[in-house]
PDB file of C-alpha atoms in Angstrom:
ATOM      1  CA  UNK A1385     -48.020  -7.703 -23.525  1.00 80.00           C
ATOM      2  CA  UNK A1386     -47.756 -11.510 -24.646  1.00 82.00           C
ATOM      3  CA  UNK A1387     -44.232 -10.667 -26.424  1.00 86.00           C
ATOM      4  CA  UNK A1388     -43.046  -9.167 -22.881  1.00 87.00           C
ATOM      5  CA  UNK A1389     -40.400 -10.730 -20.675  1.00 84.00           C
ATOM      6  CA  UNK A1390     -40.225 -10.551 -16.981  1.00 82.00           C
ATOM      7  CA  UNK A1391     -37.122 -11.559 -15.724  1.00 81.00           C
ATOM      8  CA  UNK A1392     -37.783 -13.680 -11.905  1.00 83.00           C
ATOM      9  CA  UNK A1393     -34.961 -14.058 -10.217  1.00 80.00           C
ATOM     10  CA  UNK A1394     -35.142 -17.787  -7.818  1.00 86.00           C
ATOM     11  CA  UNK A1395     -33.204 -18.065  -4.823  1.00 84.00           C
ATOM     12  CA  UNK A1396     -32.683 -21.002  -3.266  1.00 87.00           C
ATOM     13  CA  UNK A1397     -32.267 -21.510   0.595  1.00 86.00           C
ATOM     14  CA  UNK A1398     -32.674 -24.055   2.843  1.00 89.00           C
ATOM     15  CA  UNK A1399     -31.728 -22.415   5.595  1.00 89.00           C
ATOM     16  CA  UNK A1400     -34.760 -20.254   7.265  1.00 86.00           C
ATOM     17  CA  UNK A1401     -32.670 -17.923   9.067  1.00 81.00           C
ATOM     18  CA  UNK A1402     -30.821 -17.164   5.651  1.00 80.00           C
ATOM     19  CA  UNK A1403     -34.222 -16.830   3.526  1.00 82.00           C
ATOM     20  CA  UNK A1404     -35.203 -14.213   5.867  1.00 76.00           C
ATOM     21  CA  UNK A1405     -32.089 -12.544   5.867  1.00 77.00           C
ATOM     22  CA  UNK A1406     -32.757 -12.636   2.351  1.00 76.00           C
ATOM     23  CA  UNK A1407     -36.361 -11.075   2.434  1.00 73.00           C
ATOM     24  CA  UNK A1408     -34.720  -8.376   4.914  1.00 72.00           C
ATOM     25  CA  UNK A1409     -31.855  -7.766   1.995  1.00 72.00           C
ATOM     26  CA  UNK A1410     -34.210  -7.483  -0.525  1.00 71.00           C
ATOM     27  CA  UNK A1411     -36.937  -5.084   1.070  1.00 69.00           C
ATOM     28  CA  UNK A1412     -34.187  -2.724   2.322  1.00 65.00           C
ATOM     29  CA  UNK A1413     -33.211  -2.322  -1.271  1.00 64.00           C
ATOM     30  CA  UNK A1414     -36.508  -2.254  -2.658  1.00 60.00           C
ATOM     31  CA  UNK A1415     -36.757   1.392  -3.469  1.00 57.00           C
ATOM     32  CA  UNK A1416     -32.616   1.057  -5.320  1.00 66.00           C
ATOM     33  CA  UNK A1417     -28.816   0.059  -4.131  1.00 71.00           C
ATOM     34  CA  UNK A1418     -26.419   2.518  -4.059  1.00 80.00           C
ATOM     35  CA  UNK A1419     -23.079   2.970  -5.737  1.00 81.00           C
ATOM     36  CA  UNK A1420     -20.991   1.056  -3.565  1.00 82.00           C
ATOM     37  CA  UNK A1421     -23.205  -2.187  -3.814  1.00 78.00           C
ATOM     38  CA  UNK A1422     -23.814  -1.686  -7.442  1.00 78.00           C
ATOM     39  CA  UNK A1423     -19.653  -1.338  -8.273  1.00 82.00           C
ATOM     40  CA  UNK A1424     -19.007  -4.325  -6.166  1.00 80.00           C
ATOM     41  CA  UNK A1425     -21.744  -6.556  -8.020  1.00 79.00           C
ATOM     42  CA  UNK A1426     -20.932  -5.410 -11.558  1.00 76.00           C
ATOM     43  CA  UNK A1427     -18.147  -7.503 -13.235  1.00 76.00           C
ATOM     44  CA  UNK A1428     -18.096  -5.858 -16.627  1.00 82.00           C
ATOM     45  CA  UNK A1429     -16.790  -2.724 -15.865  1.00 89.00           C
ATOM     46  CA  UNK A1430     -12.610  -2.574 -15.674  1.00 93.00           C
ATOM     47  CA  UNK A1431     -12.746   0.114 -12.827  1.00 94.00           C
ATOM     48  CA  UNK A1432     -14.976  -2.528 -10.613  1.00 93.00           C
ATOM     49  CA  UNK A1433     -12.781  -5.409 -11.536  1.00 94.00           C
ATOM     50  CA  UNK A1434     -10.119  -4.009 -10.576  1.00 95.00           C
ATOM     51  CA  UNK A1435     -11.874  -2.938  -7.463  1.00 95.00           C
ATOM     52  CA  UNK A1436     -13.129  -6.404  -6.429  1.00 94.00           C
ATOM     53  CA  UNK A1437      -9.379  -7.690  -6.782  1.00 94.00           C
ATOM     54  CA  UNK A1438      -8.539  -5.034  -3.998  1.00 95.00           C
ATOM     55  CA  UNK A1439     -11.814  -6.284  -2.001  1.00 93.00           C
ATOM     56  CA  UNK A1440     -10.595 -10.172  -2.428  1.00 92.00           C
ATOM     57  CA  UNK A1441      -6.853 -10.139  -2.493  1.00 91.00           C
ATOM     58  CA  UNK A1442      -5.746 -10.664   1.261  1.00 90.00           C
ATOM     59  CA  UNK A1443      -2.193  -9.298   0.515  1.00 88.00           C
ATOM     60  CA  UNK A1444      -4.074  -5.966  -0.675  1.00 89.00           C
ATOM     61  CA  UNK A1445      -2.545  -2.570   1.220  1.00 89.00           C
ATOM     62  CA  UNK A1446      -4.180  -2.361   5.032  1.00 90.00           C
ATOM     63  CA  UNK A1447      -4.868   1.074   4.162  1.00 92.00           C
ATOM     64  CA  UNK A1448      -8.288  -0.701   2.765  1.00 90.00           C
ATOM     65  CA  UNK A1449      -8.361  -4.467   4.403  1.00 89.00           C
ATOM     66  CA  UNK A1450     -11.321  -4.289   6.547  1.00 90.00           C
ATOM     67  CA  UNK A1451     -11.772  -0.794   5.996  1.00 94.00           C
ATOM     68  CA  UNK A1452     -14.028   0.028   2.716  1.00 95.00           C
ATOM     69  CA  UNK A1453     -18.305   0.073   3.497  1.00 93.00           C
ATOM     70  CA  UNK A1454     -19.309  -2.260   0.854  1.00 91.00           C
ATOM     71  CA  UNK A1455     -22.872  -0.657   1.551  1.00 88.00           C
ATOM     72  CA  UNK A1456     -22.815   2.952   2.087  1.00 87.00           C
ATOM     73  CA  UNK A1457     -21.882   5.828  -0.317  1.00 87.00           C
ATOM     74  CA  UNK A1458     -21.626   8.137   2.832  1.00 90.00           C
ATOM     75  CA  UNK A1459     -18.918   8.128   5.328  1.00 91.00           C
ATOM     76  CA  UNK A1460     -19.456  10.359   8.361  1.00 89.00           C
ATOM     77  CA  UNK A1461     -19.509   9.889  12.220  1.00 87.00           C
ATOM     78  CA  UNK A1462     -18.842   6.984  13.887  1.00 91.00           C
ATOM     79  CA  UNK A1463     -18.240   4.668  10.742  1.00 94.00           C
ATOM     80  CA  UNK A1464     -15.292   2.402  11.156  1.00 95.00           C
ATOM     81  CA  UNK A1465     -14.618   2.374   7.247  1.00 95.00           C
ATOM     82  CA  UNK A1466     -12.269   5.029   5.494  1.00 96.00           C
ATOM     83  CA  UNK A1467     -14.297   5.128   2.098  1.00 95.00           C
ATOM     84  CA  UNK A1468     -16.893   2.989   0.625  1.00 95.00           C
ATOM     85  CA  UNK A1469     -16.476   0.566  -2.356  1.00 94.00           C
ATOM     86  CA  UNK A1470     -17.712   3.208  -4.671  1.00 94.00           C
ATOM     87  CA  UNK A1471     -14.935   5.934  -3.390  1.00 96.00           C
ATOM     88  CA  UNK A1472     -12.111   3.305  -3.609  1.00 96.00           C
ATOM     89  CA  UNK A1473     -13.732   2.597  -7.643  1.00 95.00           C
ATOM     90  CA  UNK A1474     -13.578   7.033  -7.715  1.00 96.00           C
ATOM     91  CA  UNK A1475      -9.991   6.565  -7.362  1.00 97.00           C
ATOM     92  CA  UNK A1476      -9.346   3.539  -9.313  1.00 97.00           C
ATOM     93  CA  UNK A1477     -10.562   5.889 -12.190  1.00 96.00           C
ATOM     94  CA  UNK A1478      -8.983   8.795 -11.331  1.00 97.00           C
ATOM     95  CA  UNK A1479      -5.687   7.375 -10.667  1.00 97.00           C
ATOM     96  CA  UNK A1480      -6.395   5.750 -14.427  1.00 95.00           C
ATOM     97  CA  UNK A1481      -7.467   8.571 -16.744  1.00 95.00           C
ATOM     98  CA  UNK A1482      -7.614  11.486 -14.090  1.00 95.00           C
ATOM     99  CA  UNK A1483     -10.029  13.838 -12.221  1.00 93.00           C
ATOM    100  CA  UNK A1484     -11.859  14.938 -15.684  1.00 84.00           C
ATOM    101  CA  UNK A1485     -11.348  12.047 -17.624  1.00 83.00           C
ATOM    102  CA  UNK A1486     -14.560   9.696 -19.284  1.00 85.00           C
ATOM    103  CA  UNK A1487     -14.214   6.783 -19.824  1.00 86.00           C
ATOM    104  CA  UNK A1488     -15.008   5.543 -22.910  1.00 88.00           C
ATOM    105  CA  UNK A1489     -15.461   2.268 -24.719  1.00 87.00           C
ATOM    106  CA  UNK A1490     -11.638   2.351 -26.469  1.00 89.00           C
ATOM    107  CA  UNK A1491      -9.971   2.902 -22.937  1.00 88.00           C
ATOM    108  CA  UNK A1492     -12.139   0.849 -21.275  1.00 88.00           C
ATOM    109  CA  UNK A1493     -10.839  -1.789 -23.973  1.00 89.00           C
ATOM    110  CA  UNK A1494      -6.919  -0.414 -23.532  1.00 90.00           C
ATOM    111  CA  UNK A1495      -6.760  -0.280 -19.537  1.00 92.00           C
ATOM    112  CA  UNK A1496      -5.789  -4.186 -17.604  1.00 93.00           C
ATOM    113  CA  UNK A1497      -7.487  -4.545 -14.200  1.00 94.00           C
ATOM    114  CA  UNK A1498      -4.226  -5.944 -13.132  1.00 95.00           C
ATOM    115  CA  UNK A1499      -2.573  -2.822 -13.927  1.00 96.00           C
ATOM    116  CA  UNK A1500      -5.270  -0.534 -11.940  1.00 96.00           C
ATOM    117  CA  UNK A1501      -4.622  -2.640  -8.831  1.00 96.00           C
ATOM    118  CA  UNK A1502      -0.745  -2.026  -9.593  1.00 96.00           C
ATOM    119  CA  UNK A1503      -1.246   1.744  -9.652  1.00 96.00           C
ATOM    120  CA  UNK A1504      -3.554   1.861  -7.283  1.00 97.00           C
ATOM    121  CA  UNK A1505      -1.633   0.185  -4.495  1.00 96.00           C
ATOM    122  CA  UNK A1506       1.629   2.095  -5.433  1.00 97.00           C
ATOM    123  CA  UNK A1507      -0.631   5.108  -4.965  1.00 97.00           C
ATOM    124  CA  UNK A1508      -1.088   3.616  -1.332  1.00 96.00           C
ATOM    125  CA  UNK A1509       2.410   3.472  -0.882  1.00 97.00           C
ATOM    126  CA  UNK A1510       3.239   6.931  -1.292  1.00 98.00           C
ATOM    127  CA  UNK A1511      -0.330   8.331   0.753  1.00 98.00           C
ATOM    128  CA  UNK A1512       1.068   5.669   3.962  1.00 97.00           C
ATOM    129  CA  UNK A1513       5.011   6.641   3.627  1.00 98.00           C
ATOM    130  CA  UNK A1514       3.701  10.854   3.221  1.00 98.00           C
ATOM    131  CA  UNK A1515       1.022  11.156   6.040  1.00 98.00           C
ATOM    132  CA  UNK A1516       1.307   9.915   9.206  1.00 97.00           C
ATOM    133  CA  UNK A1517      -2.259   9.913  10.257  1.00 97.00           C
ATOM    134  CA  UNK A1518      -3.018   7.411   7.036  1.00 97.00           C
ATOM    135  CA  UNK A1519       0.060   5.535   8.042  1.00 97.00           C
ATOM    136  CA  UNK A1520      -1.672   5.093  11.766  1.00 97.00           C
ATOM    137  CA  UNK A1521      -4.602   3.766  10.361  1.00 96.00           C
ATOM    138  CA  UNK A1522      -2.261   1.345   7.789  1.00 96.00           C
ATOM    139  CA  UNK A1523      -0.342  -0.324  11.034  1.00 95.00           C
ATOM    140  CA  UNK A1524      -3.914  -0.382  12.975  1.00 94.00           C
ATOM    141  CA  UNK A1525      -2.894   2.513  15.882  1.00 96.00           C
ATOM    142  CA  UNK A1526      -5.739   5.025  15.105  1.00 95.00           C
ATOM    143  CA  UNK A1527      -8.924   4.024  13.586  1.00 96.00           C
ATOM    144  CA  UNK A1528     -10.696   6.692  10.626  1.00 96.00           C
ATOM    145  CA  UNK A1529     -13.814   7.129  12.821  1.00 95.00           C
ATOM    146  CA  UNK A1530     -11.511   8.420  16.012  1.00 95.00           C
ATOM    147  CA  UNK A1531      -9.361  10.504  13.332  1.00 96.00           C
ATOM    148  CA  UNK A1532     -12.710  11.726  11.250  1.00 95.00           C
ATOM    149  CA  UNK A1533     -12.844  15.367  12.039  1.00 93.00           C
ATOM    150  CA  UNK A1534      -9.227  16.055  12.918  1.00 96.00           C
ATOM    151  CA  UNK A1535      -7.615  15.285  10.237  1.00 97.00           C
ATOM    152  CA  UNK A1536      -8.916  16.018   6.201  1.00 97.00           C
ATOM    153  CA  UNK A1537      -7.168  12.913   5.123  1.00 97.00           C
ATOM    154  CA  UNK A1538      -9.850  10.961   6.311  1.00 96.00           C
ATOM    155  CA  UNK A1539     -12.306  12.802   3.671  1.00 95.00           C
ATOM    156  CA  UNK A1540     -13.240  10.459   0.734  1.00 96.00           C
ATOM    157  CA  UNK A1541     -12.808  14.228  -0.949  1.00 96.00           C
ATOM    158  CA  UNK A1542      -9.702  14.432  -0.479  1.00 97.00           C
ATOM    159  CA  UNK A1543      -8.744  11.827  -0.901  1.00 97.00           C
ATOM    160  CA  UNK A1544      -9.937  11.779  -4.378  1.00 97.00           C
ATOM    161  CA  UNK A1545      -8.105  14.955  -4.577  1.00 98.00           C
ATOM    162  CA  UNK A1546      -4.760  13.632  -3.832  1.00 98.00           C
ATOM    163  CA  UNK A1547      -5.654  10.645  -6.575  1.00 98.00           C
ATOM    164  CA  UNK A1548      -6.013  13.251  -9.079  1.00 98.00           C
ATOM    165  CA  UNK A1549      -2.931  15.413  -7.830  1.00 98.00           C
ATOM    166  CA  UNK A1550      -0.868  12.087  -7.917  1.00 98.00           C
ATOM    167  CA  UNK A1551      -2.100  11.515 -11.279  1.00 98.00           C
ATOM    168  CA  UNK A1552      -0.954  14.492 -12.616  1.00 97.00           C
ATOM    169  CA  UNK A1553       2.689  14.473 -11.620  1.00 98.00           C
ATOM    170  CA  UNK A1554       2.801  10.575 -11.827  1.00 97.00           C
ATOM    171  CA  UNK A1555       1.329   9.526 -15.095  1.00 95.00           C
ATOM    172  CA  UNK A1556       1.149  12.933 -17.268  1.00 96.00           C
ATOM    173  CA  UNK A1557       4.273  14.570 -15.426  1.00 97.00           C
ATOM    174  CA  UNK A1558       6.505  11.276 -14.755  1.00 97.00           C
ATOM    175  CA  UNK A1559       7.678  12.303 -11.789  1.00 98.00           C
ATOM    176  CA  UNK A1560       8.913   9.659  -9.828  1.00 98.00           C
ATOM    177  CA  UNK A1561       6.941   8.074  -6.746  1.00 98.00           C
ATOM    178  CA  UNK A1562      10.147   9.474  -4.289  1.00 98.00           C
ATOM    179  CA  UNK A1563       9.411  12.721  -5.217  1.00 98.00           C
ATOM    180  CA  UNK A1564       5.961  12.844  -5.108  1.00 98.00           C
ATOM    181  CA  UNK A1565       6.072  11.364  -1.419  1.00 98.00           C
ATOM    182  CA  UNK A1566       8.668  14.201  -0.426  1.00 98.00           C
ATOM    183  CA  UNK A1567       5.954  16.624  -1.995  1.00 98.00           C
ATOM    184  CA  UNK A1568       3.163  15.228  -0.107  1.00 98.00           C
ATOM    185  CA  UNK A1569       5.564  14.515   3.296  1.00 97.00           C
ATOM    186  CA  UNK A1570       5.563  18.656   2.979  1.00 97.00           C
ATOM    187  CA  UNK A1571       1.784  19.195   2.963  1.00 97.00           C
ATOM    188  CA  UNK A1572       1.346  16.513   6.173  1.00 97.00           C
ATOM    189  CA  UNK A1573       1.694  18.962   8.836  1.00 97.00           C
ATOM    190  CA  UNK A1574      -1.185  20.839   7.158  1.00 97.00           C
ATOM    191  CA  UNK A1575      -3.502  18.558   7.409  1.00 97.00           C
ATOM    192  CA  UNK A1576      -5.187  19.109  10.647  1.00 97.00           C
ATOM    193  CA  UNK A1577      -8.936  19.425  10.967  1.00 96.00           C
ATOM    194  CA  UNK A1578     -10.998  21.825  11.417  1.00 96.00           C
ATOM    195  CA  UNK A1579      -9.033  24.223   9.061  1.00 97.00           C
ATOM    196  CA  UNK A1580      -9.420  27.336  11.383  1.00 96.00           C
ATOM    197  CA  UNK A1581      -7.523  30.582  10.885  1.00 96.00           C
ATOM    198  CA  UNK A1582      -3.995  31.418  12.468  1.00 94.00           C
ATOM    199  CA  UNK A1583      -3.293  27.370  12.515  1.00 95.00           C
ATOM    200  CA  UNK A1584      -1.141  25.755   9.838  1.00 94.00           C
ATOM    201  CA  UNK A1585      -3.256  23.870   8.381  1.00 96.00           C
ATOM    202  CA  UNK A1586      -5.503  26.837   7.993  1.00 96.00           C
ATOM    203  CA  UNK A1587      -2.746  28.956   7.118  1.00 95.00           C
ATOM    204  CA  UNK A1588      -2.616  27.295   3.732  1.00 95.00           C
ATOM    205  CA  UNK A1589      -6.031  26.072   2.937  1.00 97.00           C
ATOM    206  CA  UNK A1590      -8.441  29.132   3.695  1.00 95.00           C
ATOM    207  CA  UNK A1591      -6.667  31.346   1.260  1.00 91.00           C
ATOM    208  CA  UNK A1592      -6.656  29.235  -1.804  1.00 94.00           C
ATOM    209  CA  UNK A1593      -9.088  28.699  -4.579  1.00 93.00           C
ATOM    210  CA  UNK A1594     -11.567  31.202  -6.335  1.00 95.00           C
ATOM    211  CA  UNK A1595     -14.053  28.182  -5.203  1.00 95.00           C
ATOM    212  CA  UNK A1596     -13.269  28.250  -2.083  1.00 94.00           C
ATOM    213  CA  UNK A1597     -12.783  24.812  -1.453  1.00 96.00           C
ATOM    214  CA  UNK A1598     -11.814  24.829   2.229  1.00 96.00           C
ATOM    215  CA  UNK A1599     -13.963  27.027   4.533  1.00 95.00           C
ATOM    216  CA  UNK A1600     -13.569  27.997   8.471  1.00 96.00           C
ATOM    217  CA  UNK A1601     -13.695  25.319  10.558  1.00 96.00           C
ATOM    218  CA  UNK A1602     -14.143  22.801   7.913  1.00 95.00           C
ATOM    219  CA  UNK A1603     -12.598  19.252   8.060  1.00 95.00           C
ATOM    220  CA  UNK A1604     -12.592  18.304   4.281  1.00 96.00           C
ATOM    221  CA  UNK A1605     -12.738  19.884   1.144  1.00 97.00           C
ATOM    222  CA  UNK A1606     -15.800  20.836  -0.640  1.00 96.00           C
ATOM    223  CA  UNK A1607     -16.802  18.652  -2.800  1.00 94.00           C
ATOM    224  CA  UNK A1608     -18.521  20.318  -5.539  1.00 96.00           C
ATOM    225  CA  UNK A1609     -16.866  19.004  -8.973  1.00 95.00           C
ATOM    226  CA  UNK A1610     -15.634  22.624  -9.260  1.00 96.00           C
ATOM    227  CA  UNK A1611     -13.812  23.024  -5.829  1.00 97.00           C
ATOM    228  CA  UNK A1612     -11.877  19.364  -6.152  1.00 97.00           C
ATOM    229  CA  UNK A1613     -11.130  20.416  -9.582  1.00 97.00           C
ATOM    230  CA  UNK A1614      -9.617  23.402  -8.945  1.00 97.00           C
ATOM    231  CA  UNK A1615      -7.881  22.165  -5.650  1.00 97.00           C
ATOM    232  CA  UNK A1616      -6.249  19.903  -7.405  1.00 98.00           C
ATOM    233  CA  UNK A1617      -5.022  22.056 -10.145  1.00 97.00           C
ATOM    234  CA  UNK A1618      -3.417  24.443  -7.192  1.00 97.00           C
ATOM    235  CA  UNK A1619      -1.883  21.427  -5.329  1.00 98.00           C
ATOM    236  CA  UNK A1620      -0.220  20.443  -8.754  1.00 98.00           C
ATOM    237  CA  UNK A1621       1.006  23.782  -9.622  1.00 97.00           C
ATOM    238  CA  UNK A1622       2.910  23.586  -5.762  1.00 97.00           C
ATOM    239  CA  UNK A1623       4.683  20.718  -7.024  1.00 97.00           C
ATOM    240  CA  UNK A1624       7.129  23.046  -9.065  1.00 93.00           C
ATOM    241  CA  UNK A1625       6.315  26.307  -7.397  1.00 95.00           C
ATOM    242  CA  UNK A1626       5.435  26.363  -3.552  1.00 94.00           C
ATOM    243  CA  UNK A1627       3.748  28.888  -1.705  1.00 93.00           C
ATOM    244  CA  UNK A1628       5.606  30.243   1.271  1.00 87.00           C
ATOM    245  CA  UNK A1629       6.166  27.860   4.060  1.00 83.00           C
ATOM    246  CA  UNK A1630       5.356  25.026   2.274  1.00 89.00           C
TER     247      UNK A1630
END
């Protein structure tokens, strides 16, 4: 006990209404912080470098600016956010080393942060040029809470499923980023929520998948590591060989 070290953390305010904001901070977060909070504090991590560049740079797409929960790992209902901090980081990674990959301690030491905000705001590009309802939210005419539930592109899921599907044909494929917005300008009229039977957008989703990873009436993907893996794999494989209709 007297070789122990406690580590005290001293925080300095004058301001009383800002110490007990403080004391308010610090007791809601008492019992942990989630993801988000955790990937926008930590600095030594490429992925959440990257990420904070997004966060800070004011010329960043305005598919994010004012638009990612800094607090909350769960998007639903009424919140005004498309993804939180820790989402936007899911997709920073995926759009890196793909859906499966780990990263380890040599890519960690081979990827640039500048390079992840590159790819990850060409990635941007292509979602806001393929899908209308992202492109609404992009130029500020629809908001995600007023499109959550009618559309699954405003499902963190999927949207990590269309980081790993743009992975594939992008960085292991090549494919070029003209292409892959024609491919994903075919599945946009598809993407109406809930996924219901006899509508197009259920049409294609309900029968795919041994996972199942769209269900009746659903308005996003499962997101069991199995479903958005195997989704992903199918929407690739469209790429060179389309189901009917598509």
């Amino acid at each position: 006990i007297e070789r122990d070290c406690i580590a005290i953390d001293l925080v300095i305010e004058d301001n009383t209404s800002h110490a007990k904001q403080v004391f308010v901070d610090v007791a809601e977060n008492a019992l942990g912080i989630t993801k988000s909070v955790s990937k926008v504090f930590d600095r030594r991590r490429v992925v959440n470098r990257a990420l904070n560049k997004i966060l800070s740079d004011p010329n960043s797409s305005e598919l994010f600016q004012n638009k990612v929960d800094l607090q909350l790992d769960r998007i639903t209902g009424g919140n005004p956010n498309l993804l939180g901090a820790s989402h936007l980081a899911d997709i920073i990674k995926i759009l890196a080393i793909g859906l499966g990959g780990r990263m380890t301690e040599s890519k960690e030491a081979l990827l640039d942060e500048g390079e992840l905000v590159a790819a990850t705001e060409e990635f941007c590009n292509v979602l806001v040029v393929s899908f209308p309802d992202l492109a609404a939210i992009y130029e500020g005419t629809k908001t995600p809470n007023g499109l959550r539930g009618r559309s699954i592109l405003v499902s963190t899921t999927m949207l990590r499923v269309l980081a790993g599907v743009y992975h594939e044909l992008r960085t292991v494929r090549e494919q070029s980023t003209d292409d892959i917005t024609a491919f994903f300008g075919k599945l946009a009229p598809r993407t109406h929520a809930p996924v219901t039977a006899g509508s197009p957008s259920g049409d294609l989703w309900l029968s795919v998948g041994e996972t199942e990873p769209f269900t009746e009436g659903a308005a996003a993907p499962g997101a069991r590591a199995q479903q958005v893996k195997e989704l992903v794999a199918i929407i690739t494989g469209w790429y060179g060989d389309p189901p009917a209709g598509l």
